[in-house]
Amino acid sequence: MFDTYIFFLKSFINFNYKKANFIFNFRYMHNKYLNSKWTSVKKVKGWRHYQVRNVFKKKKELEIFAVCDKKIFFNVTYSEIRNESLWLPGWKEMD
């Protein structure tokens, strides 16, 4: 009886720890994109260097703007920004 109680208690603690860790990682994942800098592999609207202005968590999109021309901005999805054939993290020098 006591062994089952200890097992239940350990599993309950582990479950809550994993759940809290997942929530923390999920929030951190979204917040790390804010003000991050990106380089597009191909020119988009005439520019390559962009910065994240806003994070839309529900839509899973980022609003990015051209650093040299702040009037140019658009939204990209998380999957697009993680695709290395489209975007590179940081500002890189490209030909």
mmCIF file of N, CA and C in Angstrom:
data_model
loop_
_atom_site.group_PDB
_atom_site.id
_atom_site.type_symbol
_atom_site.label_atom_id
_atom_site.label_comp_id
_atom_site.label_asym_id
_atom_site.label_seq_id
_atom_site.Cartn_x
_atom_site.Cartn_y
_atom_site.Cartn_z
ATOM 1 N N MET A 1 0.818 -1.196 0.000
ATOM 2 C CA MET A 1 0.000 0.000 0.000
ATOM 3 C C MET A 1 0.864 1.265 0.000
ATOM 4 N N PHE A 2 1.851 1.279 0.866
ATOM 5 C CA PHE A 2 2.725 2.441 0.954
ATOM 6 C C PHE A 2 3.529 2.623 -0.334
ATOM 7 N N ASP A 3 3.951 1.498 -0.960
ATOM 8 C CA ASP A 3 4.712 1.561 -2.214
ATOM 9 C C ASP A 3 3.878 2.166 -3.337
ATOM 10 N N THR A 4 2.619 1.813 -3.412
ATOM 11 C CA THR A 4 1.771 2.381 -4.461
ATOM 12 C C THR A 4 1.557 3.876 -4.246
ATOM 13 N N TYR A 5 1.465 4.285 -2.992
ATOM 14 C CA TYR A 5 1.312 5.708 -2.689
ATOM 15 C C TYR A 5 2.562 6.484 -3.118
ATOM 16 N N ILE A 6 3.744 5.947 -2.830
ATOM 17 C CA ILE A 6 5.005 6.589 -3.231
ATOM 18 C C ILE A 6 5.092 6.654 -4.753
ATOM 19 N N PHE A 7 4.724 5.561 -5.433
ATOM 20 C CA PHE A 7 4.751 5.551 -6.897
ATOM 21 C C PHE A 7 3.812 6.616 -7.461
ATOM 22 N N PHE A 8 2.603 6.697 -6.909
ATOM 23 C CA PHE A 8 1.635 7.695 -7.358
ATOM 24 C C PHE A 8 2.175 9.106 -7.139
ATOM 25 N N LEU A 9 2.773 9.342 -5.987
ATOM 26 C CA LEU A 9 3.308 10.659 -5.662
ATOM 27 C C LEU A 9 4.446 11.050 -6.605
ATOM 28 N N LYS A 10 5.352 10.108 -6.888
ATOM 29 C CA LYS A 10 6.467 10.384 -7.807
ATOM 30 C C LYS A 10 5.959 10.666 -9.213
ATOM 31 N N SER A 11 5.005 9.875 -9.686
ATOM 32 C CA SER A 11 4.485 10.090 -11.035
ATOM 33 C C SER A 11 3.745 11.425 -11.126
ATOM 34 N N PHE A 12 3.039 11.811 -10.086
ATOM 35 C CA PHE A 12 2.335 13.091 -10.072
ATOM 36 C C PHE A 12 3.325 14.253 -10.121
ATOM 37 N N ILE A 13 4.391 14.174 -9.350
ATOM 38 C CA ILE A 13 5.409 15.229 -9.345
ATOM 39 C C ILE A 13 6.092 15.316 -10.700
ATOM 40 N N ASN A 14 6.458 14.173 -11.285
ATOM 41 C CA ASN A 14 7.104 14.170 -12.599
ATOM 42 C C ASN A 14 6.188 14.744 -13.667
ATOM 43 N N PHE A 15 4.904 14.394 -13.628
ATOM 44 C CA PHE A 15 3.969 14.906 -14.618
ATOM 45 C C PHE A 15 3.869 16.426 -14.531
ATOM 46 N N ASN A 16 3.718 16.960 -13.331
ATOM 47 C CA ASN A 16 3.597 18.407 -13.175
ATOM 48 C C ASN A 16 4.878 19.118 -13.571
ATOM 49 N N TYR A 17 6.020 18.516 -13.279
ATOM 50 C CA TYR A 17 7.293 19.120 -13.677
ATOM 51 C C TYR A 17 7.402 19.172 -15.199
ATOM 52 N N LYS A 18 7.048 18.080 -15.872
ATOM 53 C CA LYS A 18 7.117 18.048 -17.338
ATOM 54 C C LYS A 18 6.140 19.049 -17.939
ATOM 55 N N LYS A 19 4.952 19.140 -17.377
ATOM 56 C CA LYS A 19 3.949 20.081 -17.883
ATOM 57 C C LYS A 19 4.436 21.517 -17.717
ATOM 58 N N ALA A 20 4.986 21.844 -16.556
ATOM 59 C CA ALA A 20 5.488 23.197 -16.316
ATOM 60 C C ALA A 20 6.664 23.501 -17.229
ATOM 61 N N ASN A 21 7.540 22.537 -17.446
ATOM 62 C CA ASN A 21 8.688 22.723 -18.327
ATOM 63 C C ASN A 21 8.228 22.942 -19.766
ATOM 64 N N PHE A 22 7.204 22.200 -20.202
ATOM 65 C CA PHE A 22 6.668 22.374 -21.550
ATOM 66 C C PHE A 22 6.093 23.777 -21.722
ATOM 67 N N ILE A 23 5.337 24.249 -20.733
ATOM 68 C CA ILE A 23 4.743 25.586 -20.826
ATOM 69 C C ILE A 23 5.830 26.644 -20.864
ATOM 70 N N PHE A 24 6.868 26.485 -20.047
ATOM 71 C CA PHE A 24 7.973 27.439 -20.053
ATOM 72 C C PHE A 24 8.664 27.451 -21.409
ATOM 73 N N ASN A 25 8.967 26.282 -21.958
ATOM 74 C CA ASN A 25 9.635 26.208 -23.256
ATOM 75 C C ASN A 25 8.766 26.789 -24.360
ATOM 76 N N PHE A 26 7.457 26.567 -24.315
ATOM 77 C CA PHE A 26 6.555 27.097 -25.324
ATOM 78 C C PHE A 26 6.554 28.621 -25.298
ATOM 79 N N ARG A 27 6.503 29.196 -24.093
ATOM 80 C CA ARG A 27 6.531 30.658 -23.985
ATOM 81 C C ARG A 27 7.873 31.209 -24.433
ATOM 82 N N TYR A 28 8.948 30.552 -24.045
ATOM 83 C CA TYR A 28 10.281 31.021 -24.414
ATOM 84 C C TYR A 28 10.473 30.959 -25.923
ATOM 85 N N MET A 29 9.950 29.912 -26.552
ATOM 86 C CA MET A 29 10.104 29.763 -27.991
ATOM 87 C C MET A 29 9.526 30.980 -28.719
ATOM 88 N N HIS A 30 8.382 31.475 -28.270
ATOM 89 C CA HIS A 30 7.767 32.625 -28.923
ATOM 90 C C HIS A 30 8.516 33.914 -28.617
ATOM 91 N N ASN A 31 8.958 34.071 -27.387
ATOM 92 C CA ASN A 31 9.609 35.313 -26.987
ATOM 93 C C ASN A 31 10.992 35.464 -27.588
ATOM 94 N N LYS A 32 11.643 34.381 -27.932
ATOM 95 C CA LYS A 32 13.000 34.506 -28.463
ATOM 96 C C LYS A 32 13.013 35.131 -29.861
ATOM 97 N N TYR A 33 11.896 35.099 -30.567
ATOM 98 C CA TYR A 33 11.850 35.672 -31.909
ATOM 99 C C TYR A 33 11.746 37.195 -31.907
ATOM 100 N N LEU A 34 11.191 37.775 -30.873
ATOM 101 C CA LEU A 34 10.978 39.218 -30.831
ATOM 102 C C LEU A 34 12.314 39.956 -30.919
ATOM 103 N N ASN A 35 12.408 40.902 -31.849
ATOM 104 C CA ASN A 35 13.614 41.698 -32.136
ATOM 105 C C ASN A 35 14.773 40.879 -32.700
ATOM 106 N N SER A 36 14.523 39.630 -33.109
ATOM 107 C CA SER A 36 15.601 38.844 -33.711
ATOM 108 C C SER A 36 15.843 39.319 -35.142
ATOM 109 N N LYS A 37 17.047 39.081 -35.633
ATOM 110 C CA LYS A 37 17.465 39.569 -36.948
ATOM 111 C C LYS A 37 17.612 38.397 -37.905
ATOM 112 N N TRP A 38 17.186 38.602 -39.158
ATOM 113 C CA TRP A 38 17.173 37.536 -40.155
ATOM 114 C C TRP A 38 17.650 38.060 -41.497
ATOM 115 N N THR A 39 18.260 37.170 -42.271
ATOM 116 C CA THR A 39 18.689 37.472 -43.632
ATOM 117 C C THR A 39 17.951 36.539 -44.575
ATOM 118 N N SER A 40 17.303 37.093 -45.583
ATOM 119 C CA SER A 40 16.634 36.246 -46.571
ATOM 120 C C SER A 40 17.658 35.789 -47.605
ATOM 121 N N VAL A 41 17.536 34.551 -48.033
ATOM 122 C CA VAL A 41 18.470 33.999 -49.012
ATOM 123 C C VAL A 41 18.303 34.720 -50.345
ATOM 124 N N LYS A 42 17.050 34.967 -50.734
ATOM 125 C CA LYS A 42 16.754 35.746 -51.940
ATOM 126 C C LYS A 42 16.144 37.073 -51.494
ATOM 127 N N LYS A 43 16.348 38.106 -52.271
ATOM 128 C CA LYS A 43 15.793 39.413 -51.908
ATOM 129 C C LYS A 43 14.269 39.352 -51.860
ATOM 130 N N VAL A 44 13.722 39.915 -50.808
ATOM 131 C CA VAL A 44 12.272 40.009 -50.640
ATOM 132 C C VAL A 44 11.920 41.485 -50.615
ATOM 133 N N LYS A 45 11.119 41.904 -51.591
ATOM 134 C CA LYS A 45 10.726 43.313 -51.734
ATOM 135 C C LYS A 45 11.948 44.228 -51.807
ATOM 136 N N GLY A 46 13.012 43.728 -52.421
ATOM 137 C CA GLY A 46 14.200 44.534 -52.669
ATOM 138 C C GLY A 46 15.232 44.540 -51.557
ATOM 139 N N TRP A 47 14.982 43.847 -50.443
ATOM 140 C CA TRP A 47 15.905 43.861 -49.313
ATOM 141 C C TRP A 47 16.169 42.454 -48.805
ATOM 142 N N ARG A 48 17.287 42.300 -48.084
ATOM 143 C CA ARG A 48 17.654 41.008 -47.512
ATOM 144 C C ARG A 48 17.604 40.986 -45.985
ATOM 145 N N HIS A 49 17.882 42.097 -45.342
ATOM 146 C CA HIS A 49 18.007 42.126 -43.886
ATOM 147 C C HIS A 49 16.711 42.597 -43.231
ATOM 148 N N TYR A 50 16.204 41.744 -42.338
ATOM 149 C CA TYR A 50 14.926 42.002 -41.679
ATOM 150 C C TYR A 50 15.048 41.786 -40.177
ATOM 151 N N GLN A 51 14.106 42.389 -39.450
ATOM 152 C CA GLN A 51 14.052 42.233 -38.002
ATOM 153 C C GLN A 51 12.605 41.974 -37.599
ATOM 154 N N VAL A 52 12.413 41.139 -36.588
ATOM 155 C CA VAL A 52 11.066 40.792 -36.127
ATOM 156 C C VAL A 52 10.519 41.930 -35.276
ATOM 157 N N ARG A 53 9.350 42.415 -35.662
ATOM 158 C CA ARG A 53 8.701 43.520 -34.958
ATOM 159 C C ARG A 53 7.635 43.023 -33.990
ATOM 160 N N ASN A 54 6.919 41.973 -34.373
ATOM 161 C CA ASN A 54 5.801 41.506 -33.565
ATOM 162 C C ASN A 54 5.672 39.995 -33.709
ATOM 163 N N VAL A 55 5.192 39.336 -32.656
ATOM 164 C CA VAL A 55 4.980 37.888 -32.655
ATOM 165 C C VAL A 55 3.495 37.635 -32.446
ATOM 166 N N PHE A 56 2.884 36.908 -33.388
ATOM 167 C CA PHE A 56 1.475 36.525 -33.281
ATOM 168 C C PHE A 56 1.426 35.053 -32.887
ATOM 169 N N LYS A 57 1.207 34.795 -31.594
ATOM 170 C CA LYS A 57 1.276 33.426 -31.074
ATOM 171 C C LYS A 57 0.146 32.557 -31.610
ATOM 172 N N LYS A 58 -1.065 33.092 -31.661
ATOM 173 C CA LYS A 58 -2.204 32.281 -32.096
ATOM 174 C C LYS A 58 -2.103 31.902 -33.567
ATOM 175 N N LYS A 59 -1.654 32.833 -34.395
ATOM 176 C CA LYS A 59 -1.501 32.562 -35.825
ATOM 177 C C LYS A 59 -0.202 31.834 -36.139
ATOM 178 N N LYS A 60 0.725 31.805 -35.170
ATOM 179 C CA LYS A 60 2.069 31.245 -35.349
ATOM 180 C C LYS A 60 2.791 31.964 -36.482
ATOM 181 N N GLU A 61 2.733 33.284 -36.438
ATOM 182 C CA GLU A 61 3.370 34.125 -37.446
ATOM 183 C C GLU A 61 4.224 35.196 -36.786
ATOM 184 N N LEU A 62 5.170 35.701 -37.561
ATOM 185 C CA LEU A 62 6.034 36.790 -37.133
ATOM 186 C C LEU A 62 5.862 37.948 -38.099
ATOM 187 N N GLU A 63 5.775 39.153 -37.586
ATOM 188 C CA GLU A 63 5.763 40.345 -38.431
ATOM 189 C C GLU A 63 7.201 40.851 -38.502
ATOM 190 N N ILE A 64 7.756 40.892 -39.705
ATOM 191 C CA ILE A 64 9.136 41.351 -39.866
ATOM 192 C C ILE A 64 9.161 42.578 -40.766
ATOM 193 N N PHE A 65 10.176 43.423 -40.561
ATOM 194 C CA PHE A 65 10.302 44.629 -41.368
ATOM 195 C C PHE A 65 11.722 44.741 -41.886
ATOM 196 N N ALA A 66 11.862 45.408 -43.041
ATOM 197 C CA ALA A 66 13.182 45.640 -43.623
ATOM 198 C C ALA A 66 13.910 46.672 -42.775
ATOM 199 N N VAL A 67 15.158 46.389 -42.454
ATOM 200 C CA VAL A 67 15.921 47.276 -41.580
ATOM 201 C C VAL A 67 16.217 48.598 -42.277
ATOM 202 N N CYS A 68 16.499 48.557 -43.561
ATOM 203 C CA CYS A 68 16.855 49.775 -44.302
ATOM 204 C C CYS A 68 15.637 50.607 -44.691
ATOM 205 N N ASP A 69 14.471 49.984 -44.761
ATOM 206 C CA ASP A 69 13.250 50.702 -45.124
ATOM 207 C C ASP A 69 12.119 50.193 -44.231
ATOM 208 N N LYS A 70 11.825 50.905 -43.180
ATOM 209 C CA LYS A 70 10.867 50.444 -42.178
ATOM 210 C C LYS A 70 9.424 50.428 -42.688
ATOM 211 N N LYS A 71 9.179 51.001 -43.866
ATOM 212 C CA LYS A 71 7.840 50.962 -44.447
ATOM 213 C C LYS A 71 7.513 49.584 -45.007
ATOM 214 N N ILE A 72 8.537 48.788 -45.289
ATOM 215 C CA ILE A 72 8.334 47.456 -45.853
ATOM 216 C C ILE A 72 8.259 46.452 -44.711
ATOM 217 N N PHE A 73 7.101 45.808 -44.569
ATOM 218 C CA PHE A 73 6.931 44.773 -43.553
ATOM 219 C C PHE A 73 5.907 43.765 -44.047
ATOM 220 N N PHE A 74 5.993 42.549 -43.540
ATOM 221 C CA PHE A 74 5.070 41.477 -43.895
ATOM 222 C C PHE A 74 5.161 40.386 -42.835
ATOM 223 N N ASN A 75 4.253 39.409 -42.916
ATOM 224 C CA ASN A 75 4.215 38.311 -41.955
ATOM 225 C C ASN A 75 4.793 37.046 -42.575
ATOM 226 N N VAL A 76 5.500 36.278 -41.756
ATOM 227 C CA VAL A 76 5.989 34.952 -42.144
ATOM 228 C C VAL A 76 5.609 33.975 -41.033
ATOM 229 N N THR A 77 5.438 32.717 -41.392
ATOM 230 C CA THR A 77 5.109 31.692 -40.403
ATOM 231 C C THR A 77 6.381 31.168 -39.758
ATOM 232 N N TYR A 78 6.202 30.481 -38.634
ATOM 233 C CA TYR A 78 7.360 29.898 -37.944
ATOM 234 C C TYR A 78 8.073 28.892 -38.843
ATOM 235 N N SER A 79 7.304 28.101 -39.579
ATOM 236 C CA SER A 79 7.931 27.086 -40.435
ATOM 237 C C SER A 79 8.745 27.731 -41.552
ATOM 238 N N GLU A 80 8.284 28.855 -42.087
ATOM 239 C CA GLU A 80 9.053 29.559 -43.122
ATOM 240 C C GLU A 80 10.358 30.108 -42.560
ATOM 241 N N ILE A 81 10.313 30.708 -41.381
ATOM 242 C CA ILE A 81 11.503 31.347 -40.827
ATOM 243 C C ILE A 81 12.534 30.301 -40.414
ATOM 244 N N ARG A 82 12.094 29.090 -40.069
ATOM 245 C CA ARG A 82 13.027 28.021 -39.707
ATOM 246 C C ARG A 82 13.615 27.317 -40.922
ATOM 247 N N ASN A 83 13.055 27.549 -42.095
ATOM 248 C CA ASN A 83 13.544 26.926 -43.320
ATOM 249 C C ASN A 83 14.828 27.631 -43.762
ATOM 250 N N GLU A 84 15.964 26.934 -43.701
ATOM 251 C CA GLU A 84 17.256 27.556 -44.005
ATOM 252 C C GLU A 84 17.452 27.828 -45.491
ATOM 253 N N SER A 85 16.602 27.284 -46.340
ATOM 254 C CA SER A 85 16.696 27.614 -47.760
ATOM 255 C C SER A 85 16.025 28.956 -48.060
ATOM 256 N N LEU A 86 15.265 29.494 -47.095
ATOM 257 C CA LEU A 86 14.611 30.794 -47.262
ATOM 258 C C LEU A 86 15.217 31.877 -46.371
ATOM 259 N N TRP A 87 15.474 31.549 -45.093
ATOM 260 C CA TRP A 87 15.935 32.539 -44.113
ATOM 261 C C TRP A 87 17.124 32.016 -43.328
ATOM 262 N N LEU A 88 18.062 32.918 -43.021
ATOM 263 C CA LEU A 88 19.217 32.602 -42.181
ATOM 264 C C LEU A 88 19.172 33.487 -40.937
ATOM 265 N N PRO A 89 19.459 32.928 -39.756
ATOM 266 C CA PRO A 89 19.439 33.758 -38.545
ATOM 267 C C PRO A 89 20.600 34.738 -38.523
ATOM 268 N N GLY A 90 20.342 35.942 -38.034
ATOM 269 C CA GLY A 90 21.373 36.983 -37.989
ATOM 270 C C GLY A 90 21.457 37.717 -39.313
ATOM 271 N N TRP A 91 22.327 38.687 -39.359
ATOM 272 C CA TRP A 91 22.541 39.437 -40.592
ATOM 273 C C TRP A 91 23.812 38.929 -41.241
ATOM 274 N N LYS A 92 23.657 38.307 -42.398
ATOM 275 C CA LYS A 92 24.776 37.721 -43.133
ATOM 276 C C LYS A 92 25.030 38.539 -44.390
ATOM 277 N N GLU A 93 26.277 38.549 -44.824
ATOM 278 C CA GLU A 93 26.622 39.216 -46.072
ATOM 279 C C GLU A 93 26.409 38.229 -47.211
ATOM 280 N N MET A 94 25.576 38.602 -48.168
ATOM 281 C CA MET A 94 25.237 37.726 -49.297
ATOM 282 C C MET A 94 25.584 38.447 -50.593
ATOM 283 N N ASP A 95 25.839 37.671 -51.630
ATOM 284 C CA ASP A 95 26.117 38.255 -52.959
ATOM 285 C C ASP A 95 24.852 38.558 -53.704
#
